[in-house]
Amino acid sequence: MRADRLVSLMMLLQSRPKLTAGDLARELQVSERTIHRDLDSLSSSGVPVYATRGASGGVALVEGWKTQLTGLNRAELQALAAIGGAPGRLGDLGLSGPLRSGLVKLAAALPALQQPALEYARQRLHVDASGWFTQKDEVPHLELLREAAWQNQRVSLTYRDFDGKRSRRVVEPYALVLKADRWYLVAGTEAGTRVYRGSRIAGAKVRAETFERPERFDLPAFWREWCSKFLEKRARYEVTLRLTPEAEATLRRMRPPAEGVRFDEGREEGGRKTVVVDFERESIALGQLCEVMRGFEVVAPESLRARLIALASEVLQTHRF
């Protein structure tokens, strides 16, 4: 793309005192004739480039002149164009507006030669991070937690566990992490570094006192280790099911293989497939199987099978004419 080459040419001239047209042609893998045309384009765009003849001659920029921004290559321009349309969950932090305004300022600071290239990319790449028919976690205290983590201020939390039981605690917010579509708070406590799911934070209040972050705390390294341990220690509740192809497709969408679904290869009589699913808890299994609605049979455990039978009987009794 010519705009990329012009910016590369400008960067070469900016980084080296003086280059000949031959030097530039070899660097950019084009002919000297192309280099002369590109130099004319730079000059027409307001870049103060000049050439001198003779043994010590060459092409250079006026001394002291610098571009406002290092030039971006084609892939970088495409990435900039794509992220501009995808503030995504940054809105939860109150940062989607600042992201857009920051990208506008960044785009405005691009060399004039790259302005059309950025618009070209915008019309060919668009990222929509929102899902279809999905309900995101509501995390009303994210902006407060973001500011507390930024200022190293302690926070009083009211937290709900999985069963809805509330507890209060004082934490030192280190960071916020977005994994897939869920926010998590990484915080220091008296018992060490802990992770709290954002949607279960029922209340948060910034305290006056500040704290010192651990000097050697590294957020990416901590998060990788925590995720690994979480997968090893999480609760398990395995259910054996017989599924029709339609029910299998629904279950695949709801719980992909990475989330504990094992699809056996052999099919049984009637076209049903035996599947083992790790739902973590019985309540999760009951709720998600109700979403599948039809085309499944619980083989084991018997307790879940009994709960589904009881639920079905109650629904039938309630809606009987």
PDB file of C-alpha atoms in Angstrom, residues 107-249:
ATOM      1  CA  ALA A 107      -6.127   9.344  14.610  1.00  0.00           C
ATOM      2  CA  ALA A 108      -5.901  13.135  14.341  1.00  0.00           C
ATOM      3  CA  ALA A 109      -2.201  12.951  15.255  1.00  0.00           C
ATOM      4  CA  LEU A 110      -1.438  10.560  12.408  1.00  0.00           C
ATOM      5  CA  PRO A 111       0.561  11.991   9.510  1.00  0.00           C
ATOM      6  CA  ALA A 112      -1.672  13.488   6.856  1.00  0.00           C
ATOM      7  CA  LEU A 113      -0.585  10.725   4.502  1.00  0.00           C
ATOM      8  CA  GLN A 114      -2.179   8.082   6.713  1.00  0.00           C
ATOM      9  CA  GLN A 115      -5.548   9.741   7.332  1.00  0.00           C
ATOM     10  CA  PRO A 116      -7.131   8.277   4.162  1.00  0.00           C
ATOM     11  CA  ALA A 117      -5.554   4.885   4.955  1.00  0.00           C
ATOM     12  CA  LEU A 118      -7.195   4.826   8.390  1.00  0.00           C
ATOM     13  CA  GLU A 119     -10.612   5.597   6.927  1.00  0.00           C
ATOM     14  CA  TYR A 120      -9.985   2.922   4.271  1.00  0.00           C
ATOM     15  CA  ALA A 121      -9.414   0.399   7.080  1.00  0.00           C
ATOM     16  CA  ARG A 122     -12.482   1.576   9.026  1.00  0.00           C
ATOM     17  CA  GLN A 123     -14.703   0.765   6.060  1.00  0.00           C
ATOM     18  CA  ARG A 124     -13.308  -2.773   5.838  1.00  0.00           C
ATOM     19  CA  LEU A 125     -13.018  -3.877   9.482  1.00  0.00           C
ATOM     20  CA  HIS A 126     -15.580  -3.565  12.247  1.00  0.00           C
ATOM     21  CA  VAL A 127     -15.641  -5.453  15.550  1.00  0.00           C
ATOM     22  CA  ASP A 128     -18.910  -5.840  17.452  1.00  0.00           C
ATOM     23  CA  ALA A 129     -18.064  -7.404  20.823  1.00  0.00           C
ATOM     24  CA  SER A 130     -21.673  -7.795  21.969  1.00  0.00           C
ATOM     25  CA  GLY A 131     -23.281 -11.233  21.971  1.00  0.00           C
ATOM     26  CA  TRP A 132     -26.642 -12.356  20.638  1.00  0.00           C
ATOM     27  CA  PHE A 133     -29.418 -12.734  23.210  1.00  0.00           C
ATOM     28  CA  THR A 134     -26.975 -12.836  26.125  1.00  0.00           C
ATOM     29  CA  GLN A 135     -27.443 -11.185  29.485  1.00  0.00           C
ATOM     30  CA  LYS A 136     -24.230  -9.723  30.812  1.00  0.00           C
ATOM     31  CA  ASP A 137     -23.286  -9.639  34.478  1.00  0.00           C
ATOM     32  CA  GLU A 138     -24.379  -6.435  36.172  1.00  0.00           C
ATOM     33  CA  VAL A 139     -21.470  -4.938  38.124  1.00  0.00           C
ATOM     34  CA  PRO A 140     -22.608  -1.563  39.458  1.00  0.00           C
ATOM     35  CA  HIS A 141     -19.457  -0.799  41.473  1.00  0.00           C
ATOM     36  CA  LEU A 142     -16.810  -1.148  38.778  1.00  0.00           C
ATOM     37  CA  GLU A 143     -16.029   2.555  38.390  1.00  0.00           C
ATOM     38  CA  LEU A 144     -15.551   2.890  42.147  1.00  0.00           C
ATOM     39  CA  LEU A 145     -13.301  -0.171  42.231  1.00  0.00           C
ATOM     40  CA  ARG A 146     -11.313   1.049  39.228  1.00  0.00           C
ATOM     41  CA  GLU A 147     -10.595   4.352  40.944  1.00  0.00           C
ATOM     42  CA  ALA A 148      -9.751   2.661  44.251  1.00  0.00           C
ATOM     43  CA  ALA A 149      -7.273   0.336  42.509  1.00  0.00           C
ATOM     44  CA  TRP A 150      -5.746   3.315  40.717  1.00  0.00           C
ATOM     45  CA  GLN A 151      -5.365   5.308  43.937  1.00  0.00           C
ATOM     46  CA  ASN A 152      -4.345   2.325  46.145  1.00  0.00           C
ATOM     47  CA  GLN A 153      -7.258   2.882  48.542  1.00  0.00           C
ATOM     48  CA  ARG A 154      -8.831   0.207  50.702  1.00  0.00           C
ATOM     49  CA  VAL A 155     -12.465  -0.714  50.084  1.00  0.00           C
ATOM     50  CA  SER A 156     -15.218  -2.134  52.281  1.00  0.00           C
ATOM     51  CA  LEU A 157     -17.023  -4.859  50.330  1.00  0.00           C
ATOM     52  CA  THR A 158     -20.341  -6.594  50.789  1.00  0.00           C
ATOM     53  CA  TYR A 159     -20.018  -9.881  48.940  1.00  0.00           C
ATOM     54  CA  ARG A 160     -22.490 -12.654  48.040  1.00  0.00           C
ATOM     55  CA  ASP A 161     -21.246 -16.213  47.757  1.00  0.00           C
ATOM     56  CA  PHE A 162     -22.674 -18.730  45.263  1.00  0.00           C
ATOM     57  CA  ASP A 163     -25.635 -19.525  47.530  1.00  0.00           C
ATOM     58  CA  GLY A 164     -26.451 -15.844  48.112  1.00  0.00           C
ATOM     59  CA  LYS A 165     -25.033 -15.580  51.643  1.00  0.00           C
ATOM     60  CA  ARG A 166     -23.626 -12.100  52.311  1.00  0.00           C
ATOM     61  CA  SER A 167     -20.457 -11.201  54.144  1.00  0.00           C
ATOM     62  CA  ARG A 168     -18.514  -7.994  54.736  1.00  0.00           C
ATOM     63  CA  ARG A 169     -14.795  -7.544  54.420  1.00  0.00           C
ATOM     64  CA  VAL A 170     -12.107  -4.900  53.894  1.00  0.00           C
ATOM     65  CA  VAL A 171      -9.878  -5.491  50.859  1.00  0.00           C
ATOM     66  CA  GLU A 172      -6.999  -3.840  49.043  1.00  0.00           C
ATOM     67  CA  PRO A 173      -7.997  -3.687  45.356  1.00  0.00           C
ATOM     68  CA  TYR A 174      -5.017  -4.494  43.146  1.00  0.00           C
ATOM     69  CA  ALA A 175      -6.706  -4.773  39.758  1.00  0.00           C
ATOM     70  CA  LEU A 176      -9.810  -5.526  37.704  1.00  0.00           C
ATOM     71  CA  VAL A 177      -9.740  -8.372  35.184  1.00  0.00           C
ATOM     72  CA  LEU A 178     -12.198  -9.058  32.377  1.00  0.00           C
ATOM     73  CA  LYS A 179     -12.309 -12.750  31.407  1.00  0.00           C
ATOM     74  CA  ALA A 180     -14.661 -13.472  28.523  1.00  0.00           C
ATOM     75  CA  ASP A 181     -17.733 -11.446  29.570  1.00  0.00           C
ATOM     76  CA  ARG A 182     -17.189 -11.449  33.349  1.00  0.00           C
ATOM     77  CA  TRP A 183     -15.412  -8.946  35.574  1.00  0.00           C
ATOM     78  CA  TYR A 184     -13.271 -10.003  38.529  1.00  0.00           C
ATOM     79  CA  LEU A 185     -11.620  -8.022  41.319  1.00  0.00           C
ATOM     80  CA  VAL A 186      -8.135  -9.098  42.365  1.00  0.00           C
ATOM     81  CA  ALA A 187      -7.533  -7.866  45.903  1.00  0.00           C
ATOM     82  CA  GLY A 188      -5.246  -8.266  48.866  1.00  0.00           C
ATOM     83  CA  THR A 189      -6.760  -9.544  52.133  1.00  0.00           C
ATOM     84  CA  GLU A 190      -5.494 -10.692  55.515  1.00  0.00           C
ATOM     85  CA  ALA A 191      -5.555 -14.231  54.111  1.00  0.00           C
ATOM     86  CA  GLY A 192      -3.564 -13.314  50.976  1.00  0.00           C
ATOM     87  CA  THR A 193      -4.514 -12.350  47.429  1.00  0.00           C
ATOM     88  CA  ARG A 194      -8.095 -13.279  46.537  1.00  0.00           C
ATOM     89  CA  VAL A 195     -10.344 -13.035  43.477  1.00  0.00           C
ATOM     90  CA  TYR A 196     -13.957 -11.819  43.675  1.00  0.00           C
ATOM     91  CA  ARG A 197     -16.527 -12.089  40.901  1.00  0.00           C
ATOM     92  CA  GLY A 198     -17.753  -8.601  40.108  1.00  0.00           C
ATOM     93  CA  SER A 199     -21.446  -9.452  39.822  1.00  0.00           C
ATOM     94  CA  ARG A 200     -21.446 -10.795  43.392  1.00  0.00           C
ATOM     95  CA  ILE A 201     -20.180  -7.543  44.890  1.00  0.00           C
ATOM     96  CA  ALA A 202     -23.381  -6.238  46.449  1.00  0.00           C
ATOM     97  CA  GLY A 203     -21.830  -3.128  47.970  1.00  0.00           C
ATOM     98  CA  ALA A 204     -18.562  -1.199  47.900  1.00  0.00           C
ATOM     99  CA  LYS A 205     -17.335   1.852  49.765  1.00  0.00           C
ATOM    100  CA  VAL A 206     -13.940   3.484  49.443  1.00  0.00           C
ATOM    101  CA  ARG A 207     -12.136   3.965  52.740  1.00  0.00           C
ATOM    102  CA  ALA A 208      -9.879   6.878  53.654  1.00  0.00           C
ATOM    103  CA  GLU A 209      -6.767   4.771  54.233  1.00  0.00           C
ATOM    104  CA  THR A 210      -4.401   3.748  51.466  1.00  0.00           C
ATOM    105  CA  PHE A 211      -2.229   0.637  51.125  1.00  0.00           C
ATOM    106  CA  GLU A 212       1.105  -0.402  49.622  1.00  0.00           C
ATOM    107  CA  ARG A 213       0.929  -2.836  46.706  1.00  0.00           C
ATOM    108  CA  PRO A 214       3.294  -5.817  46.950  1.00  0.00           C
ATOM    109  CA  GLU A 215       6.451  -4.884  45.065  1.00  0.00           C
ATOM    110  CA  ARG A 216       6.710  -8.168  43.198  1.00  0.00           C
ATOM    111  CA  PHE A 217       3.024  -8.595  42.368  1.00  0.00           C
ATOM    112  CA  ASP A 218       2.646  -9.233  38.623  1.00  0.00           C
ATOM    113  CA  LEU A 219      -0.980  -9.238  37.483  1.00  0.00           C
ATOM    114  CA  PRO A 220      -0.688 -11.342  34.259  1.00  0.00           C
ATOM    115  CA  ALA A 221       1.428 -13.987  36.025  1.00  0.00           C
ATOM    116  CA  PHE A 222      -0.926 -14.106  39.030  1.00  0.00           C
ATOM    117  CA  TRP A 223      -4.000 -14.413  36.805  1.00  0.00           C
ATOM    118  CA  ARG A 224      -2.560 -17.298  34.776  1.00  0.00           C
ATOM    119  CA  GLU A 225      -1.696 -19.196  37.954  1.00  0.00           C
ATOM    120  CA  TRP A 226      -5.060 -18.468  39.585  1.00  0.00           C
ATOM    121  CA  CYS A 227      -7.007 -19.673  36.525  1.00  0.00           C
ATOM    122  CA  SER A 228      -4.973 -22.870  36.435  1.00  0.00           C
ATOM    123  CA  LYS A 229      -5.653 -23.593  40.106  1.00  0.00           C
ATOM    124  CA  PHE A 230      -9.329 -22.681  39.752  1.00  0.00           C
ATOM    125  CA  LEU A 231      -9.815 -25.248  36.992  1.00  0.00           C
ATOM    126  CA  GLU A 232      -8.139 -27.913  39.134  1.00  0.00           C
ATOM    127  CA  LYS A 233     -10.113 -27.213  42.314  1.00  0.00           C
ATOM    128  CA  ARG A 234     -13.539 -26.201  41.038  1.00  0.00           C
ATOM    129  CA  ALA A 235     -16.565 -28.239  42.086  1.00  0.00           C
ATOM    130  CA  ARG A 236     -17.621 -31.142  39.870  1.00  0.00           C
ATOM    131  CA  TYR A 237     -21.063 -32.603  39.222  1.00  0.00           C
ATOM    132  CA  GLU A 238     -21.010 -35.076  36.346  1.00  0.00           C
ATOM    133  CA  VAL A 239     -24.236 -36.023  34.607  1.00  0.00           C
ATOM    134  CA  THR A 240     -24.652 -38.800  32.025  1.00  0.00           C
ATOM    135  CA  LEU A 241     -27.195 -37.939  29.335  1.00  0.00           C
ATOM    136  CA  ARG A 242     -28.709 -39.486  26.215  1.00  0.00           C
ATOM    137  CA  LEU A 243     -29.272 -36.798  23.601  1.00  0.00           C
ATOM    138  CA  THR A 244     -30.978 -36.423  20.248  1.00  0.00           C
ATOM    139  CA  PRO A 245     -28.917 -34.561  17.615  1.00  0.00           C
ATOM    140  CA  GLU A 246     -31.023 -31.443  18.231  1.00  0.00           C
ATOM    141  CA  ALA A 247     -30.496 -31.537  21.991  1.00  0.00           C
ATOM    142  CA  GLU A 248     -26.806 -32.238  21.453  1.00  0.00           C
ATOM    143  CA  ALA A 249     -26.483 -29.131  19.265  1.00  0.00           C
TER     144      ALA A 249
END
